[in-house]
Short mmCIF file of C-alpha atoms and ligand atoms in Angstrom, two decimals:
data_model
loop_
_atom_site.label_atom_id
_atom_site.label_comp_id
_atom_site.label_asym_id
_atom_site.label_seq_id
_atom_site.Cartn_x
_atom_site.Cartn_y
_atom_site.Cartn_z
CA MET A 922 -95.63 -237.10 -146.78
CA GLU A 923 -92.92 -234.61 -145.74
CA PRO A 924 -89.78 -236.09 -144.68
CA ASP A 925 -89.96 -234.71 -141.28
CA ALA A 926 -93.26 -236.09 -140.56
CA TRP A 927 -92.08 -238.46 -137.72
CA LYS A 928 -94.64 -240.21 -135.92
CA VAL A 929 -93.48 -239.57 -132.42
CA PRO A 930 -91.45 -236.73 -130.83
CA GLN A 931 -87.93 -237.09 -131.97
CA HIS A 932 -84.66 -236.00 -130.13
CA ILE A 933 -82.74 -233.88 -132.14
CA LEU A 934 -79.10 -233.31 -131.71
CA VAL A 935 -77.31 -230.41 -133.72
CA ILE A 936 -73.69 -230.45 -134.09
CA LEU A 937 -71.91 -227.45 -135.67
CA ALA A 938 -68.77 -225.23 -135.33
CA HIS A 939 -70.01 -221.77 -134.24
CA PRO A 940 -72.63 -219.90 -132.13
CA ASP A 941 -75.24 -218.67 -135.11
CA ASP A 942 -74.51 -221.72 -137.50
CA PRO A 943 -77.85 -223.66 -136.58
CA GLU A 944 -79.98 -220.61 -137.36
CA PHE A 945 -78.24 -219.69 -140.19
CA PHE A 946 -78.07 -222.90 -141.67
CA CYS A 947 -81.54 -224.15 -140.68
CA GLY A 948 -83.13 -222.13 -138.00
CA ALA A 949 -86.37 -222.15 -139.69
CA THR A 950 -86.28 -226.04 -139.69
CA LEU A 951 -85.27 -225.93 -136.21
CA ALA A 952 -88.14 -223.79 -135.31
CA ARG A 953 -90.36 -225.95 -137.33
CA TRP A 954 -89.35 -229.22 -135.54
CA SER A 955 -89.55 -227.57 -131.94
CA ARG A 956 -92.86 -226.55 -132.60
CA ALA A 957 -94.08 -229.82 -133.69
CA GLY A 958 -92.84 -231.05 -130.25
CA HIS A 959 -89.71 -232.32 -130.88
CA ARG A 960 -86.86 -231.75 -128.22
CA ILE A 961 -83.63 -230.06 -129.55
CA THR A 962 -80.11 -230.00 -128.31
CA TYR A 963 -77.17 -227.78 -129.52
CA GLN A 964 -73.81 -228.92 -129.45
CA LEU A 965 -71.58 -226.15 -130.77
CA LEU A 966 -67.60 -226.93 -131.25
CA THR A 967 -66.55 -223.59 -130.45
CA CYS A 968 -67.99 -220.51 -129.01
CA GLY A 969 -66.97 -218.23 -131.97
CA ASP A 970 -64.10 -216.25 -130.36
CA LYS A 971 -62.60 -215.03 -133.72
CA GLY A 972 -65.93 -213.98 -135.21
CA PHE A 973 -64.18 -210.17 -135.45
CA ASN A 974 -65.65 -208.40 -138.16
CA GLU A 975 -65.86 -204.59 -139.28
CA SER A 976 -68.33 -203.92 -136.65
CA THR A 977 -66.34 -205.50 -133.80
CA SER A 978 -65.01 -202.72 -131.38
CA ALA A 979 -61.22 -202.00 -131.07
CA GLU A 980 -61.17 -202.94 -127.46
CA MET A 981 -62.88 -206.54 -128.08
CA THR A 982 -60.65 -209.57 -126.99
CA PRO A 983 -61.43 -213.16 -127.80
CA ASP A 984 -62.25 -214.06 -124.38
CA VAL A 985 -64.81 -211.37 -123.95
CA LEU A 986 -66.29 -212.08 -127.69
CA CYS A 987 -66.32 -215.81 -126.33
CA ALA A 988 -68.61 -215.01 -123.70
CA ILE A 989 -70.69 -212.60 -125.57
CA ARG A 990 -71.31 -215.18 -128.32
CA GLN A 991 -72.48 -217.73 -125.78
CA GLU A 992 -75.02 -215.50 -124.35
CA GLU A 993 -76.12 -214.43 -127.88
CA GLN A 994 -76.37 -218.13 -128.76
CA LEU A 995 -78.56 -218.96 -125.60
CA ALA A 996 -80.93 -216.11 -126.60
CA ALA A 997 -81.39 -217.16 -130.15
CA ALA A 998 -81.64 -220.73 -129.19
CA LYS A 999 -84.52 -219.88 -126.72
CA ILE A 1000 -86.37 -218.11 -129.69
CA ILE A 1001 -85.91 -221.30 -131.75
CA GLY A 1002 -87.25 -223.36 -128.97
CA VAL A 1003 -84.21 -225.45 -128.12
CA ASP A 1004 -83.96 -227.53 -124.99
CA ALA A 1005 -80.21 -227.25 -124.23
CA VAL A 1006 -77.18 -225.89 -125.56
CA HIS A 1007 -73.64 -227.13 -124.87
CA PHE A 1008 -70.20 -225.74 -126.05
CA MET A 1009 -66.91 -227.59 -126.61
CA ASP A 1010 -64.07 -225.87 -126.04
CA CYS A 1011 -62.22 -226.12 -129.18
CA HIS A 1012 -60.67 -223.00 -130.63
CA ASP A 1013 -62.48 -221.08 -133.28
CA GLY A 1014 -61.40 -220.95 -136.70
CA TYR A 1015 -58.64 -224.02 -135.96
CA LEU A 1016 -61.15 -226.89 -136.01
CA VAL A 1017 -59.74 -230.15 -137.78
CA PRO A 1018 -61.38 -233.33 -138.33
CA ASP A 1019 -58.80 -235.49 -136.32
CA LEU A 1020 -59.17 -238.71 -134.38
CA ASP A 1021 -59.39 -236.50 -130.90
CA LEU A 1022 -62.47 -234.45 -132.15
CA ARG A 1023 -64.18 -237.64 -133.79
CA ARG A 1024 -63.76 -239.37 -130.41
CA ASP A 1025 -65.18 -236.10 -128.53
CA ILE A 1026 -68.18 -235.99 -131.13
CA VAL A 1027 -68.71 -239.97 -130.40
CA ARG A 1028 -68.97 -239.29 -127.22
CA VAL A 1029 -71.85 -236.51 -127.59
CA ILE A 1030 -73.70 -238.78 -129.81
CA ARG A 1031 -73.43 -241.83 -127.33
CA LYS A 1032 -74.22 -239.41 -124.26
CA PHE A 1033 -77.43 -237.60 -126.05
CA LYS A 1034 -78.61 -240.80 -127.96
CA PRO A 1035 -80.24 -238.44 -130.85
CA ASP A 1036 -83.14 -239.98 -133.45
CA ILE A 1037 -81.80 -237.27 -135.66
CA LEU A 1038 -78.52 -235.73 -136.11
CA VAL A 1039 -78.25 -232.36 -137.69
CA THR A 1040 -74.76 -231.21 -139.12
CA CYS A 1041 -73.45 -229.57 -142.59
CA ASP A 1042 -72.30 -231.01 -145.67
CA PRO A 1043 -68.23 -230.90 -145.36
CA GLN A 1044 -67.69 -231.14 -149.06
CA THR A 1045 -69.21 -227.50 -149.39
CA LEU A 1046 -65.98 -225.53 -150.47
CA PHE A 1047 -67.78 -222.62 -151.94
CA THR A 1048 -70.82 -221.20 -150.93
CA LEU A 1049 -73.09 -217.97 -152.55
CA PHE A 1050 -70.93 -215.80 -150.46
CA GLY A 1051 -67.38 -217.26 -150.91
CA ILE A 1052 -65.03 -219.71 -149.43
CA ASN A 1053 -67.12 -221.99 -146.81
CA HIS A 1054 -65.42 -221.60 -143.45
CA PRO A 1055 -63.11 -224.25 -142.92
CA ASP A 1056 -64.58 -224.86 -139.35
CA HIS A 1057 -67.75 -225.72 -141.00
CA ARG A 1058 -66.13 -228.10 -143.29
CA ALA A 1059 -64.26 -229.69 -140.51
CA ALA A 1060 -67.45 -230.06 -137.98
CA GLY A 1061 -69.49 -231.57 -140.81
CA GLN A 1062 -66.53 -234.00 -141.66
CA ALA A 1063 -65.84 -234.77 -138.06
CA THR A 1064 -69.34 -235.24 -137.30
CA MET A 1065 -70.10 -237.76 -140.21
CA ASP A 1066 -66.83 -239.91 -139.45
CA ALA A 1067 -68.23 -240.06 -136.03
CA VAL A 1068 -71.66 -241.24 -136.86
CA PHE A 1069 -70.40 -243.96 -139.35
CA PRO A 1070 -68.52 -245.82 -138.52
CA ALA A 1071 -67.93 -245.07 -134.81
CA ALA A 1072 -70.84 -243.97 -132.73
CA GLY A 1073 -72.83 -247.25 -133.24
CA ASN A 1074 -69.95 -249.62 -133.03
CA ALA A 1075 -68.19 -250.70 -129.60
CA VAL A 1076 -64.93 -251.29 -130.87
CA PHE A 1077 -64.29 -247.90 -132.03
CA PHE A 1078 -62.82 -245.83 -128.98
CA PRO A 1079 -63.06 -248.57 -126.36
CA GLU A 1080 -62.36 -246.19 -123.92
CA LEU A 1081 -65.87 -244.15 -124.45
CA LEU A 1082 -67.26 -247.80 -123.17
CA ILE A 1083 -65.03 -247.51 -120.07
CA GLU A 1084 -66.63 -244.12 -119.55
CA GLY A 1085 -70.12 -245.67 -119.71
CA HIS A 1086 -70.96 -244.21 -123.37
CA GLU A 1087 -72.77 -247.65 -124.98
CA PRO A 1088 -72.91 -247.56 -128.79
CA HIS A 1089 -75.66 -245.53 -130.48
CA MET A 1090 -76.55 -244.96 -133.85
CA PRO A 1091 -78.90 -241.89 -134.84
CA LYS A 1092 -81.73 -242.99 -137.32
CA GLU A 1093 -81.03 -240.15 -139.84
CA VAL A 1094 -78.50 -237.36 -140.77
CA TRP A 1095 -79.47 -234.03 -142.07
CA CYS A 1096 -76.66 -232.28 -143.36
CA SER A 1097 -77.64 -228.58 -143.85
CA LEU A 1098 -75.53 -226.34 -146.13
CA SER A 1099 -75.28 -229.24 -149.07
CA MET A 1100 -74.74 -228.61 -152.55
CA GLN A 1101 -76.26 -231.90 -153.24
CA PRO A 1102 -79.61 -231.58 -151.09
CA ASN A 1103 -82.05 -234.64 -151.69
CA VAL A 1104 -84.58 -233.04 -149.26
CA THR A 1105 -86.26 -229.59 -149.69
CA LEU A 1106 -88.63 -228.07 -146.99
CA ASP A 1107 -90.81 -225.27 -147.38
CA ILE A 1108 -90.28 -223.32 -144.04
CA THR A 1109 -92.05 -219.93 -144.91
CA GLU A 1110 -94.10 -220.30 -141.77
CA THR A 1111 -91.06 -220.23 -139.43
CA TRP A 1112 -88.87 -218.02 -141.51
CA PRO A 1113 -89.71 -215.04 -139.17
CA ILE A 1114 -88.54 -217.00 -136.10
CA LYS A 1115 -85.35 -217.91 -137.97
CA LEU A 1116 -84.80 -214.20 -138.50
CA GLU A 1117 -85.76 -213.19 -134.98
CA ALA A 1118 -83.25 -215.81 -133.68
CA LEU A 1119 -80.44 -214.66 -135.93
CA LEU A 1120 -81.21 -210.85 -134.83
CA GLN A 1121 -79.92 -212.43 -131.46
CA HIS A 1122 -76.48 -212.56 -132.85
CA LYS A 1123 -75.88 -209.05 -132.52
CA THR A 1124 -71.93 -209.24 -132.69
CA GLN A 1125 -71.94 -210.94 -136.12
CA ILE A 1126 -74.86 -209.31 -138.47
CA GLY A 1127 -73.86 -205.62 -138.44
CA ASP A 1128 -76.51 -203.08 -139.51
CA ILE A 1129 -79.74 -204.78 -138.84
CA GLU A 1130 -81.87 -203.13 -141.53
CA LYS A 1131 -79.14 -204.19 -144.18
CA PHE A 1132 -79.04 -207.66 -142.73
CA LYS A 1133 -83.14 -208.11 -142.83
CA GLU A 1134 -82.81 -206.86 -146.55
CA ARG A 1135 -80.16 -209.32 -147.20
CA MET A 1136 -82.12 -211.89 -145.81
CA LYS A 1137 -85.28 -211.02 -147.82
CA SER A 1138 -83.27 -211.84 -150.90
CA ARG A 1139 -83.05 -215.54 -149.91
CA ARG A 1140 -86.52 -215.99 -151.02
CA THR A 1141 -87.15 -218.49 -153.79
CA GLU A 1142 -87.51 -217.56 -157.11
CA ASP A 1143 -91.24 -218.10 -157.55
CA SER A 1144 -91.75 -215.71 -154.76
CA THR A 1145 -93.65 -212.26 -155.19
CA ASP A 1146 -93.95 -209.45 -152.63
CA GLU A 1147 -97.20 -210.62 -151.57
CA ASN A 1148 -96.27 -214.13 -151.26
CA PRO A 1149 -92.61 -214.82 -150.28
CA ARG A 1150 -91.54 -218.18 -150.05
CA TYR A 1151 -88.68 -219.62 -148.25
CA GLU A 1152 -86.86 -223.15 -148.22
CA GLU A 1153 -84.13 -224.91 -146.57
CA LYS A 1154 -82.41 -228.05 -148.22
CA PHE A 1155 -80.48 -230.78 -146.85
CA ARG A 1156 -78.76 -233.97 -147.74
CA VAL A 1157 -80.55 -236.71 -145.42
CA VAL A 1158 -79.08 -240.12 -145.10
CA LYS A 1159 -81.22 -242.50 -143.16
CA TYR A 1160 -80.05 -245.58 -141.21
CA SER A 1161 -83.46 -247.38 -140.43
ZN1 LIG B 888 -69.94 -220.53 -138.68
#
């Protein structure tokens, strides 16, 4: 049985650092889940206001980019089939997995009470493309530390109880971007939806044709031109 063959609709909360992280890391899986009837909420910790690159115009400012990237994320999430997108106001590039961020994420987990939590593996220092962004590592670390041992335990951050946020523990944590995956999903069917969603992040992808070519190279080794296959991998931890 597939590891995501849940018997009833699940509420899935995705906590990651930047607009475009959900689609890049696991967009095809999220598209598959929304189409299977699961409810998905994004909680992004920053608005990606430092996502400047070679195609950014000289007049661009972090504030303007922040607003644009929020719009891009909403458009991408709509294509994936996400129910709600929320942004925390942490500064892009400066995320630190400290107790304040942990408390903020515990609050989010207790507020949304997800069945399934998706984040990224904080141990991934190197990716195929170089050094993993420190915000990705910080977001993964703070989220994992929030899940365990704090989110489900009332004695952690008692001020959250006073705010009315009762303890809550997700049943499963799915870590994308892991170099030690224990779950591999064949998501060939929803790969085109991921691509379409990624194309909404116009400020980040540069030349569209080159981008599409780059994404094509993500296919599995056993792919052929007639039958390309795509996978997304996760480190999954189950608590029930
Ligand atoms: Zn990112």
